[in-house]
Amino acid sequence: MRSYDPDLTPSWKKPKAVPEIPADPDLVVEEVTTGFCGAVIRSEAGTVTLEDRFGKHRVFPMEPRGFLLEGRVVTLVRPSAAPARPTRTASGSVAVPGARARVARAGRIYVEGRHDAELVERVWGDDLRIEGVVVEYLEGVDDLPSIVAEFGPAPDARLGVLVDHLVPGSKESRIAAQVTSPDVLIVGHPYIDIWEAVKPASLGIPAWPSVPRGQDWKTGVCHALGWPSDNTGAVWQAILKRVHSYKDLQPELLGAVEHLIDHVTAP
C-alpha cells in the first residue's frame, strides 16, 4: 500500500507562487540581490543581459524569484517566440508595414535643438516618413523671425515650429509673437528643456528636480539626481533609450507635435 506523506509546512511559511514573465527586449526590471535596474537587451542560455540608464550592461542568471517588475517579485523566462509585428507606431498611429517613405514635402517642422529632434524622431519618426515631413533643428530661437523669412512659408510650403518653455511672458513667447505669417504655426510646451517632457516614471525617478534660477538646468538636474554632469549628451542618450512610445511623454508635448504635423500636412 502506498504511503501518504502529508506536507505539514504551515501555509504562511510556504513560498508564494510568482508570475513567470518573458524576458522581452526593453522590459525594465530590477535584479533582487544587487538592485541593478535596467532594460532587457538580450536573453540566452539561462541568462539575461540588462542595460541601465547610463548604458552599462550586466548579465544575470534567470533564477526563480530573481527580479522585481514594478515592485513585484517575478521569475524571468526566455521568450517562447519572436515578438509579433507591432500594429501601432510609437506615436500610437496604425502601423503600415512595408510602407515607403514619401518624397519630402516643401513644408518643414523646426525644433530648437538636437535633443528635441531626436525625441520627435524617436516617437513620430514612422509617421513623419510616411507623410514626407522633414524635421530640422535651429540651435535656439533667438533668430526665429529671420529664419522664417528666409524659409519663405506659403500655402504649399507650411512651416511648423516647436518651442521650448513657450509660456506667457517668456523670452520665447516674445520672439514667437514677431512671426505673423498665416502659413506658420508656432506651438510649444511649458518645460525649460525637452528632457522634462519625458515622464519621470519612465526613468525610474519620482519627479524632475527643481533647479535654482541662474543655474544651468541640465547640470543642476544631473547633480540633484546623481547623474554624471560632465557629459550631459551621454545622459540624454540614456534618457532617450527609456522612451519607447508616446506613453513615456507628457501630454503637453504630445499635443504640440501632433498639432504641428497636422498643420504641415493639411491639404
PDB file of C-alpha atoms in Angstrom:
ATOM      1  CA  MET A   1       0.000   0.000   0.000  1.00  0.00           C
ATOM      2  CA  ARG A   2       1.363   3.402  -0.989  1.00  0.00           C
ATOM      3  CA  SER A   3       2.208   5.602   1.988  1.00  0.00           C
ATOM      4  CA  TYR A   4       0.994   9.165   2.189  1.00  0.00           C
ATOM      5  CA  ASP A   5       3.410  11.809   3.430  1.00  0.00           C
ATOM      6  CA  PRO A   6       1.442  14.981   4.015  1.00  0.00           C
ATOM      7  CA  ASP A   7       3.071  18.396   3.718  1.00  0.00           C
ATOM      8  CA  LEU A   8       2.859  19.785   7.244  1.00  0.00           C
ATOM      9  CA  THR A   9       4.540  23.099   6.426  1.00  0.00           C
ATOM     10  CA  PRO A  10       2.276  25.925   7.595  1.00  0.00           C
ATOM     11  CA  SER A  11       0.776  27.824   4.702  1.00  0.00           C
ATOM     12  CA  TRP A  12       2.302  31.093   5.904  1.00  0.00           C
ATOM     13  CA  LYS A  13       5.784  29.545   5.606  1.00  0.00           C
ATOM     14  CA  LYS A  14       5.312  28.266   2.069  1.00  0.00           C
ATOM     15  CA  PRO A  15       6.827  30.496  -0.637  1.00  0.00           C
ATOM     16  CA  LYS A  16       4.151  32.205  -2.670  1.00  0.00           C
ATOM     17  CA  ALA A  17       3.976  31.455  -6.357  1.00  0.00           C
ATOM     18  CA  VAL A  18       5.293  34.289  -8.511  1.00  0.00           C
ATOM     19  CA  PRO A  19       4.474  35.020 -12.142  1.00  0.00           C
ATOM     20  CA  GLU A  20       6.804  33.943 -14.935  1.00  0.00           C
ATOM     21  CA  ILE A  21       7.499  36.869 -17.240  1.00  0.00           C
ATOM     22  CA  PRO A  22       9.081  36.523 -20.718  1.00  0.00           C
ATOM     23  CA  ALA A  23      12.347  38.487 -20.893  1.00  0.00           C
ATOM     24  CA  ASP A  24      11.251  40.512 -23.912  1.00  0.00           C
ATOM     25  CA  PRO A  25      13.539  43.280 -25.202  1.00  0.00           C
ATOM     26  CA  ASP A  26      13.100  46.649 -23.419  1.00  0.00           C
ATOM     27  CA  LEU A  27      11.377  45.097 -20.401  1.00  0.00           C
ATOM     28  CA  VAL A  28      12.639  47.087 -17.386  1.00  0.00           C
ATOM     29  CA  VAL A  29      13.346  45.013 -14.250  1.00  0.00           C
ATOM     30  CA  GLU A  30      15.480  45.131 -11.094  1.00  0.00           C
ATOM     31  CA  GLU A  31      17.730  42.269 -10.012  1.00  0.00           C
ATOM     32  CA  VAL A  32      16.818  41.447  -6.406  1.00  0.00           C
ATOM     33  CA  THR A  33      20.247  40.858  -4.878  1.00  0.00           C
ATOM     34  CA  THR A  34      22.195  43.748  -6.409  1.00  0.00           C
ATOM     35  CA  GLY A  35      19.448  46.313  -7.026  1.00  0.00           C
ATOM     36  CA  PHE A  36      20.717  46.755 -10.601  1.00  0.00           C
ATOM     37  CA  CYS A  37      17.854  48.169 -12.677  1.00  0.00           C
ATOM     38  CA  GLY A  38      17.837  48.085 -16.444  1.00  0.00           C
ATOM     39  CA  ALA A  39      16.123  47.139 -19.669  1.00  0.00           C
ATOM     40  CA  VAL A  40      16.437  43.683 -21.192  1.00  0.00           C
ATOM     41  CA  ILE A  41      18.633  43.741 -24.282  1.00  0.00           C
ATOM     42  CA  ARG A  42      19.297  40.014 -24.644  1.00  0.00           C
ATOM     43  CA  SER A  43      18.328  36.651 -23.119  1.00  0.00           C
ATOM     44  CA  GLU A  44      20.122  33.388 -23.869  1.00  0.00           C
ATOM     45  CA  ALA A  45      21.360  30.174 -22.222  1.00  0.00           C
ATOM     46  CA  GLY A  46      19.586  30.843 -18.960  1.00  0.00           C
ATOM     47  CA  THR A  47      20.904  34.387 -18.605  1.00  0.00           C
ATOM     48  CA  VAL A  48      19.583  37.849 -19.248  1.00  0.00           C
ATOM     49  CA  THR A  49      21.550  40.987 -20.103  1.00  0.00           C
ATOM     50  CA  LEU A  50      20.295  44.287 -18.672  1.00  0.00           C
ATOM     51  CA  GLU A  51      21.288  47.819 -19.677  1.00  0.00           C
ATOM     52  CA  ASP A  52      20.921  50.602 -17.132  1.00  0.00           C
ATOM     53  CA  ARG A  53      20.093  54.237 -17.879  1.00  0.00           C
ATOM     54  CA  PHE A  54      23.762  55.104 -18.382  1.00  0.00           C
ATOM     55  CA  GLY A  55      24.385  52.320 -20.922  1.00  0.00           C
ATOM     56  CA  LYS A  56      26.105  49.911 -18.503  1.00  0.00           C
ATOM     57  CA  HIS A  57      25.500  46.199 -19.204  1.00  0.00           C
ATOM     58  CA  ARG A  58      25.294  43.359 -16.677  1.00  0.00           C
ATOM     59  CA  VAL A  59      24.472  39.680 -17.153  1.00  0.00           C
ATOM     60  CA  PHE A  60      22.364  37.818 -14.580  1.00  0.00           C
ATOM     61  CA  PRO A  61      21.111  34.229 -14.335  1.00  0.00           C
ATOM     62  CA  MET A  62      17.368  33.896 -14.826  1.00  0.00           C
ATOM     63  CA  GLU A  63      16.825  32.277 -11.446  1.00  0.00           C
ATOM     64  CA  PRO A  64      13.406  31.792  -9.868  1.00  0.00           C
ATOM     65  CA  ARG A  65      12.194  34.872  -7.998  1.00  0.00           C
ATOM     66  CA  GLY A  66      15.274  36.709  -9.195  1.00  0.00           C
ATOM     67  CA  PHE A  67      13.820  40.039 -10.360  1.00  0.00           C
ATOM     68  CA  LEU A  68      11.412  42.805  -9.482  1.00  0.00           C
ATOM     69  CA  LEU A  69       8.942  44.124 -12.053  1.00  0.00           C
ATOM     70  CA  GLU A  70       7.168  47.305 -10.932  1.00  0.00           C
ATOM     71  CA  GLY A  71       7.923  46.301  -7.343  1.00  0.00           C
ATOM     72  CA  ARG A  72       6.643  42.695  -7.680  1.00  0.00           C
ATOM     73  CA  VAL A  73       8.877  39.625  -7.435  1.00  0.00           C
ATOM     74  CA  VAL A  74       8.889  37.691 -10.718  1.00  0.00           C
ATOM     75  CA  THR A  75      10.741  34.900 -12.468  1.00  0.00           C
ATOM     76  CA  LEU A  76      12.145  35.798 -15.865  1.00  0.00           C
ATOM     77  CA  VAL A  77      11.960  33.167 -18.614  1.00  0.00           C
ATOM     78  CA  ARG A  78      13.125  33.216 -22.200  1.00  0.00           C
ATOM     79  CA  PRO A  79      10.535  34.441 -24.708  1.00  0.00           C
ATOM     80  CA  SER A  80       8.787  31.478 -26.333  1.00  0.00           C
ATOM     81  CA  ALA A  81       8.680  33.043 -29.779  1.00  0.00           C
ATOM     82  CA  ALA A  82       9.668  36.118 -31.703  1.00  0.00           C
ATOM     83  CA  PRO A  83       7.549  39.132 -30.760  1.00  0.00           C
ATOM     84  CA  ALA A  84       4.609  39.867 -33.014  1.00  0.00           C
ATOM     85  CA  ARG A  85       4.944  42.663 -35.509  1.00  0.00           C
ATOM     86  CA  PRO A  86       3.686  45.866 -33.919  1.00  0.00           C
ATOM     87  CA  THR A  87       0.302  47.107 -35.086  1.00  0.00           C
ATOM     88  CA  ARG A  88       0.930  50.637 -33.821  1.00  0.00           C
ATOM     89  CA  THR A  89       3.760  53.076 -34.265  1.00  0.00           C
ATOM     90  CA  ALA A  90       5.467  54.644 -31.256  1.00  0.00           C
ATOM     91  CA  SER A  91       3.128  57.631 -31.611  1.00  0.00           C
ATOM     92  CA  GLY A  92       0.061  55.380 -31.369  1.00  0.00           C
ATOM     93  CA  SER A  93      -0.820  55.575 -35.074  1.00  0.00           C
ATOM     94  CA  VAL A  94      -1.791  52.472 -37.042  1.00  0.00           C
ATOM     95  CA  ALA A  95       1.404  50.876 -38.366  1.00  0.00           C
ATOM     96  CA  VAL A  96       1.766  50.408 -42.129  1.00  0.00           C
ATOM     97  CA  PRO A  97       4.223  47.513 -42.605  1.00  0.00           C
ATOM     98  CA  GLY A  98       6.433  47.911 -45.660  1.00  0.00           C
ATOM     99  CA  ALA A  99       5.276  51.443 -46.381  1.00  0.00           C
ATOM    100  CA  ARG A 100       7.810  53.524 -48.283  1.00  0.00           C
ATOM    101  CA  ALA A 101       8.845  56.956 -47.152  1.00  0.00           C
ATOM    102  CA  ARG A 102       7.095  59.706 -49.074  1.00  0.00           C
ATOM    103  CA  VAL A 103       9.116  62.217 -51.057  1.00  0.00           C
ATOM    104  CA  ALA A 104       9.858  65.118 -48.712  1.00  0.00           C
ATOM    105  CA  ARG A 105       7.303  67.909 -48.665  1.00  0.00           C
ATOM    106  CA  ALA A 106       8.247  71.523 -49.151  1.00  0.00           C
ATOM    107  CA  GLY A 107       6.943  72.196 -45.646  1.00  0.00           C
ATOM    108  CA  ARG A 108       9.094  71.601 -42.598  1.00  0.00           C
ATOM    109  CA  ILE A 109       8.975  71.285 -38.836  1.00  0.00           C
ATOM    110  CA  TYR A 110      11.653  73.211 -36.931  1.00  0.00           C
ATOM    111  CA  VAL A 111      12.633  72.344 -33.362  1.00  0.00           C
ATOM    112  CA  GLU A 112      15.037  74.164 -31.079  1.00  0.00           C
ATOM    113  CA  GLY A 113      17.865  71.656 -30.700  1.00  0.00           C
ATOM    114  CA  ARG A 114      19.283  68.249 -31.472  1.00  0.00           C
ATOM    115  CA  HIS A 115      17.726  66.618 -28.409  1.00  0.00           C
ATOM    116  CA  ASP A 116      14.289  67.868 -29.457  1.00  0.00           C
ATOM    117  CA  ALA A 117      14.809  66.462 -32.956  1.00  0.00           C
ATOM    118  CA  GLU A 118      15.947  63.085 -31.613  1.00  0.00           C
ATOM    119  CA  LEU A 119      12.923  62.801 -29.327  1.00  0.00           C
ATOM    120  CA  VAL A 120      10.499  63.695 -32.134  1.00  0.00           C
ATOM    121  CA  GLU A 121      12.182  61.122 -34.381  1.00  0.00           C
ATOM    122  CA  ARG A 122      12.011  58.509 -31.632  1.00  0.00           C
ATOM    123  CA  VAL A 123       8.231  58.743 -31.250  1.00  0.00           C
ATOM    124  CA  TRP A 124       6.929  60.181 -34.538  1.00  0.00           C
ATOM    125  CA  GLY A 125       9.638  59.043 -36.978  1.00  0.00           C
ATOM    126  CA  ASP A 126       7.493  56.415 -38.745  1.00  0.00           C
ATOM    127  CA  ASP A 127       4.601  58.855 -39.166  1.00  0.00           C
ATOM    128  CA  LEU A 128       6.853  61.641 -40.448  1.00  0.00           C
ATOM    129  CA  ARG A 129       8.475  59.428 -43.083  1.00  0.00           C
ATOM    130  CA  ILE A 130       5.102  58.252 -44.384  1.00  0.00           C
ATOM    131  CA  GLU A 131       3.912  61.877 -44.554  1.00  0.00           C
ATOM    132  CA  GLY A 132       7.175  63.129 -46.066  1.00  0.00           C
ATOM    133  CA  VAL A 133       7.799  65.659 -43.289  1.00  0.00           C
ATOM    134  CA  VAL A 134      11.391  66.666 -42.522  1.00  0.00           C
ATOM    135  CA  VAL A 135      12.374  67.856 -39.038  1.00  0.00           C
ATOM    136  CA  GLU A 136      15.272  70.296 -38.661  1.00  0.00           C
ATOM    137  CA  TYR A 137      16.765  71.875 -35.549  1.00  0.00           C
ATOM    138  CA  LEU A 138      17.656  75.520 -35.044  1.00  0.00           C
ATOM    139  CA  GLU A 139      20.026  75.631 -32.027  1.00  0.00           C
ATOM    140  CA  GLY A 140      17.720  78.105 -30.297  1.00  0.00           C
ATOM    141  CA  VAL A 141      15.002  80.520 -31.405  1.00  0.00           C
ATOM    142  CA  ASP A 142      16.721  83.893 -30.996  1.00  0.00           C
ATOM    143  CA  ASP A 143      16.836  84.363 -34.784  1.00  0.00           C
ATOM    144  CA  LEU A 144      13.460  82.776 -35.497  1.00  0.00           C
ATOM    145  CA  PRO A 145      11.874  85.744 -37.368  1.00  0.00           C
ATOM    146  CA  SER A 146      14.752  85.937 -39.854  1.00  0.00           C
ATOM    147  CA  ILE A 147      14.839  82.138 -40.216  1.00  0.00           C
ATOM    148  CA  VAL A 148      11.127  82.104 -41.052  1.00  0.00           C
ATOM    149  CA  ALA A 149      11.565  84.928 -43.569  1.00  0.00           C
ATOM    150  CA  GLU A 150      14.407  83.044 -45.247  1.00  0.00           C
ATOM    151  CA  PHE A 151      12.295  79.872 -45.430  1.00  0.00           C
ATOM    152  CA  GLY A 152       9.500  81.733 -47.213  1.00  0.00           C
ATOM    153  CA  PRO A 153       6.395  79.897 -45.963  1.00  0.00           C
ATOM    154  CA  ALA A 154       3.464  79.561 -48.354  1.00  0.00           C
ATOM    155  CA  PRO A 155       0.201  77.591 -48.528  1.00  0.00           C
ATOM    156  CA  ASP A 156       2.030  74.750 -50.293  1.00  0.00           C
ATOM    157  CA  ALA A 157       5.098  75.024 -48.012  1.00  0.00           C
ATOM    158  CA  ARG A 158       3.839  75.389 -44.483  1.00  0.00           C
ATOM    159  CA  LEU A 159       6.210  75.730 -41.569  1.00  0.00           C
ATOM    160  CA  GLY A 160       5.696  74.430 -38.037  1.00  0.00           C
ATOM    161  CA  VAL A 161       7.923  75.402 -35.107  1.00  0.00           C
ATOM    162  CA  LEU A 162       8.209  73.661 -31.725  1.00  0.00           C
ATOM    163  CA  VAL A 163       9.490  75.974 -28.988  1.00  0.00           C
ATOM    164  CA  ASP A 164      10.714  75.060 -25.502  1.00  0.00           C
ATOM    165  CA  HIS A 165       9.358  76.996 -22.499  1.00  0.00           C
ATOM    166  CA  LEU A 166       6.650  78.763 -24.512  1.00  0.00           C
ATOM    167  CA  VAL A 167       4.790  80.379 -21.631  1.00  0.00           C
ATOM    168  CA  PRO A 168       3.337  83.888 -21.257  1.00  0.00           C
ATOM    169  CA  GLY A 169       5.988  86.500 -20.542  1.00  0.00           C
ATOM    170  CA  SER A 170       8.962  84.348 -21.509  1.00  0.00           C
ATOM    171  CA  LYS A 171      11.638  85.393 -23.979  1.00  0.00           C
ATOM    172  CA  GLU A 172      10.466  82.612 -26.255  1.00  0.00           C
ATOM    173  CA  SER A 173       6.889  83.919 -26.308  1.00  0.00           C
ATOM    174  CA  ARG A 174       8.067  87.421 -27.232  1.00  0.00           C
ATOM    175  CA  ILE A 175      10.139  86.073 -30.135  1.00  0.00           C
ATOM    176  CA  ALA A 176       7.280  83.863 -31.350  1.00  0.00           C
ATOM    177  CA  ALA A 177       4.916  86.858 -31.362  1.00  0.00           C
ATOM    178  CA  GLN A 178       7.094  88.517 -34.013  1.00  0.00           C
ATOM    179  CA  VAL A 179       6.164  85.821 -36.550  1.00  0.00           C
ATOM    180  CA  THR A 180       2.768  86.556 -38.081  1.00  0.00           C
ATOM    181  CA  SER A 181       2.637  84.521 -41.313  1.00  0.00           C
ATOM    182  CA  PRO A 182      -0.645  82.567 -41.684  1.00  0.00           C
ATOM    183  CA  ASP A 183       1.373  79.645 -43.061  1.00  0.00           C
ATOM    184  CA  VAL A 184       3.493  79.339 -39.917  1.00  0.00           C
ATOM    185  CA  LEU A 185       2.294  77.593 -36.770  1.00  0.00           C
ATOM    186  CA  ILE A 186       4.352  78.067 -33.602  1.00  0.00           C
ATOM    187  CA  VAL A 187       3.469  75.848 -30.660  1.00  0.00           C
ATOM    188  CA  GLY A 188       5.391  74.854 -27.587  1.00  0.00           C
ATOM    189  CA  HIS A 189       5.460  73.209 -24.210  1.00  0.00           C
ATOM    190  CA  PRO A 190       5.973  74.695 -20.746  1.00  0.00           C
ATOM    191  CA  TYR A 191       9.200  72.854 -19.933  1.00  0.00           C
ATOM    192  CA  ILE A 192      12.562  74.621 -19.689  1.00  0.00           C
ATOM    193  CA  ASP A 193      14.205  71.772 -21.586  1.00  0.00           C
ATOM    194  CA  ILE A 194      12.906  68.882 -23.696  1.00  0.00           C
ATOM    195  CA  TRP A 195      14.304  66.418 -21.123  1.00  0.00           C
ATOM    196  CA  GLU A 196      11.493  67.451 -18.798  1.00  0.00           C
ATOM    197  CA  ALA A 197       8.867  66.351 -21.328  1.00  0.00           C
ATOM    198  CA  VAL A 198       9.799  62.731 -20.563  1.00  0.00           C
ATOM    199  CA  LYS A 199       7.673  61.326 -17.752  1.00  0.00           C
ATOM    200  CA  PRO A 200       9.706  60.792 -14.570  1.00  0.00           C
ATOM    201  CA  ALA A 201       8.134  57.359 -14.057  1.00  0.00           C
ATOM    202  CA  SER A 202       9.620  56.185 -17.350  1.00  0.00           C
ATOM    203  CA  LEU A 203      13.086  56.956 -15.942  1.00  0.00           C
ATOM    204  CA  GLY A 204      12.513  55.470 -12.511  1.00  0.00           C
ATOM    205  CA  ILE A 205      12.630  58.829 -10.721  1.00  0.00           C
ATOM    206  CA  PRO A 206       9.856  60.345  -8.571  1.00  0.00           C
ATOM    207  CA  ALA A 207       9.972  63.764 -10.262  1.00  0.00           C
ATOM    208  CA  TRP A 208      12.206  66.167 -12.162  1.00  0.00           C
ATOM    209  CA  PRO A 209      14.095  68.228  -9.553  1.00  0.00           C
ATOM    210  CA  SER A 210      13.716  71.975  -9.219  1.00  0.00           C
ATOM    211  CA  VAL A 211      16.834  73.856 -10.377  1.00  0.00           C
ATOM    212  CA  PRO A 212      17.527  77.355  -8.976  1.00  0.00           C
ATOM    213  CA  ARG A 213      17.236  80.250 -11.416  1.00  0.00           C
ATOM    214  CA  GLY A 214      20.569  81.157 -12.960  1.00  0.00           C
ATOM    215  CA  GLN A 215      21.959  77.614 -12.796  1.00  0.00           C
ATOM    216  CA  ASP A 216      22.314  75.521 -15.950  1.00  0.00           C
ATOM    217  CA  TRP A 217      19.212  73.329 -15.899  1.00  0.00           C
ATOM    218  CA  LYS A 218      20.773  70.109 -17.228  1.00  0.00           C
ATOM    219  CA  THR A 219      23.769  70.372 -14.906  1.00  0.00           C
ATOM    220  CA  GLY A 220      21.510  71.059 -11.930  1.00  0.00           C
ATOM    221  CA  VAL A 221      19.309  68.085 -12.746  1.00  0.00           C
ATOM    222  CA  CYS A 222      22.312  65.764 -13.038  1.00  0.00           C
ATOM    223  CA  HIS A 223      23.703  66.955  -9.678  1.00  0.00           C
ATOM    224  CA  ALA A 224      20.351  66.516  -7.950  1.00  0.00           C
ATOM    225  CA  LEU A 225      19.780  63.006  -9.330  1.00  0.00           C
ATOM    226  CA  GLY A 226      23.346  61.767  -9.018  1.00  0.00           C
ATOM    227  CA  TRP A 227      23.823  61.507 -12.770  1.00  0.00           C
ATOM    228  CA  PRO A 228      27.194  62.398 -14.356  1.00  0.00           C
ATOM    229  CA  SER A 229      27.127  66.115 -15.076  1.00  0.00           C
ATOM    230  CA  ASP A 230      30.306  66.255 -17.147  1.00  0.00           C
ATOM    231  CA  ASN A 231      28.674  64.610 -20.163  1.00  0.00           C
ATOM    232  CA  THR A 232      25.027  65.626 -20.478  1.00  0.00           C
ATOM    233  CA  GLY A 233      24.988  64.284 -24.038  1.00  0.00           C
ATOM    234  CA  ALA A 234      25.542  60.752 -22.742  1.00  0.00           C
ATOM    235  CA  VAL A 235      22.891  61.274 -20.063  1.00  0.00           C
ATOM    236  CA  TRP A 236      20.434  62.363 -22.745  1.00  0.00           C
ATOM    237  CA  GLN A 237      21.117  59.238 -24.804  1.00  0.00           C
ATOM    238  CA  ALA A 238      20.383  57.146 -21.708  1.00  0.00           C
ATOM    239  CA  ILE A 239      17.126  59.068 -21.202  1.00  0.00           C
ATOM    240  CA  LEU A 240      16.184  58.641 -24.859  1.00  0.00           C
ATOM    241  CA  LYS A 241      16.580  54.852 -24.606  1.00  0.00           C
ATOM    242  CA  ARG A 242      13.843  54.838 -21.978  1.00  0.00           C
ATOM    243  CA  VAL A 243      11.349  56.452 -24.355  1.00  0.00           C
ATOM    244  CA  HIS A 244       9.544  53.664 -26.180  1.00  0.00           C
ATOM    245  CA  SER A 245       6.298  55.347 -27.204  1.00  0.00           C
ATOM    246  CA  TYR A 246       4.015  58.326 -26.682  1.00  0.00           C
ATOM    247  CA  LYS A 247       3.107  56.839 -23.287  1.00  0.00           C
ATOM    248  CA  ASP A 248       6.512  57.931 -21.970  1.00  0.00           C
ATOM    249  CA  LEU A 249       5.921  61.608 -22.804  1.00  0.00           C
ATOM    250  CA  GLN A 250       3.950  64.375 -21.141  1.00  0.00           C
ATOM    251  CA  PRO A 251       0.644  65.282 -22.850  1.00  0.00           C
ATOM    252  CA  GLU A 252       1.734  68.911 -23.368  1.00  0.00           C
ATOM    253  CA  LEU A 253       4.428  67.749 -25.802  1.00  0.00           C
ATOM    254  CA  LEU A 254       2.203  65.156 -27.466  1.00  0.00           C
ATOM    255  CA  GLY A 255      -0.477  67.687 -28.332  1.00  0.00           C
ATOM    256  CA  ALA A 256       2.040  70.218 -29.619  1.00  0.00           C
ATOM    257  CA  VAL A 257       3.774  67.822 -32.014  1.00  0.00           C
ATOM    258  CA  GLU A 258       0.521  66.329 -33.307  1.00  0.00           C
ATOM    259  CA  HIS A 259      -0.742  69.871 -33.990  1.00  0.00           C
ATOM    260  CA  LEU A 260       2.410  70.669 -35.968  1.00  0.00           C
ATOM    261  CA  ILE A 261       2.139  67.529 -38.091  1.00  0.00           C
ATOM    262  CA  ASP A 262      -1.499  68.295 -38.879  1.00  0.00           C
ATOM    263  CA  HIS A 263      -0.571  71.853 -39.874  1.00  0.00           C
ATOM    264  CA  VAL A 264       2.273  70.871 -42.200  1.00  0.00           C
ATOM    265  CA  THR A 265       0.376  68.002 -43.867  1.00  0.00           C
ATOM    266  CA  ALA A 266      -3.015  69.694 -44.263  1.00  0.00           C
ATOM    267  CA  PRO A 267      -4.144  69.786 -47.929  1.00  0.00           C
TER     268      PRO A 267
END
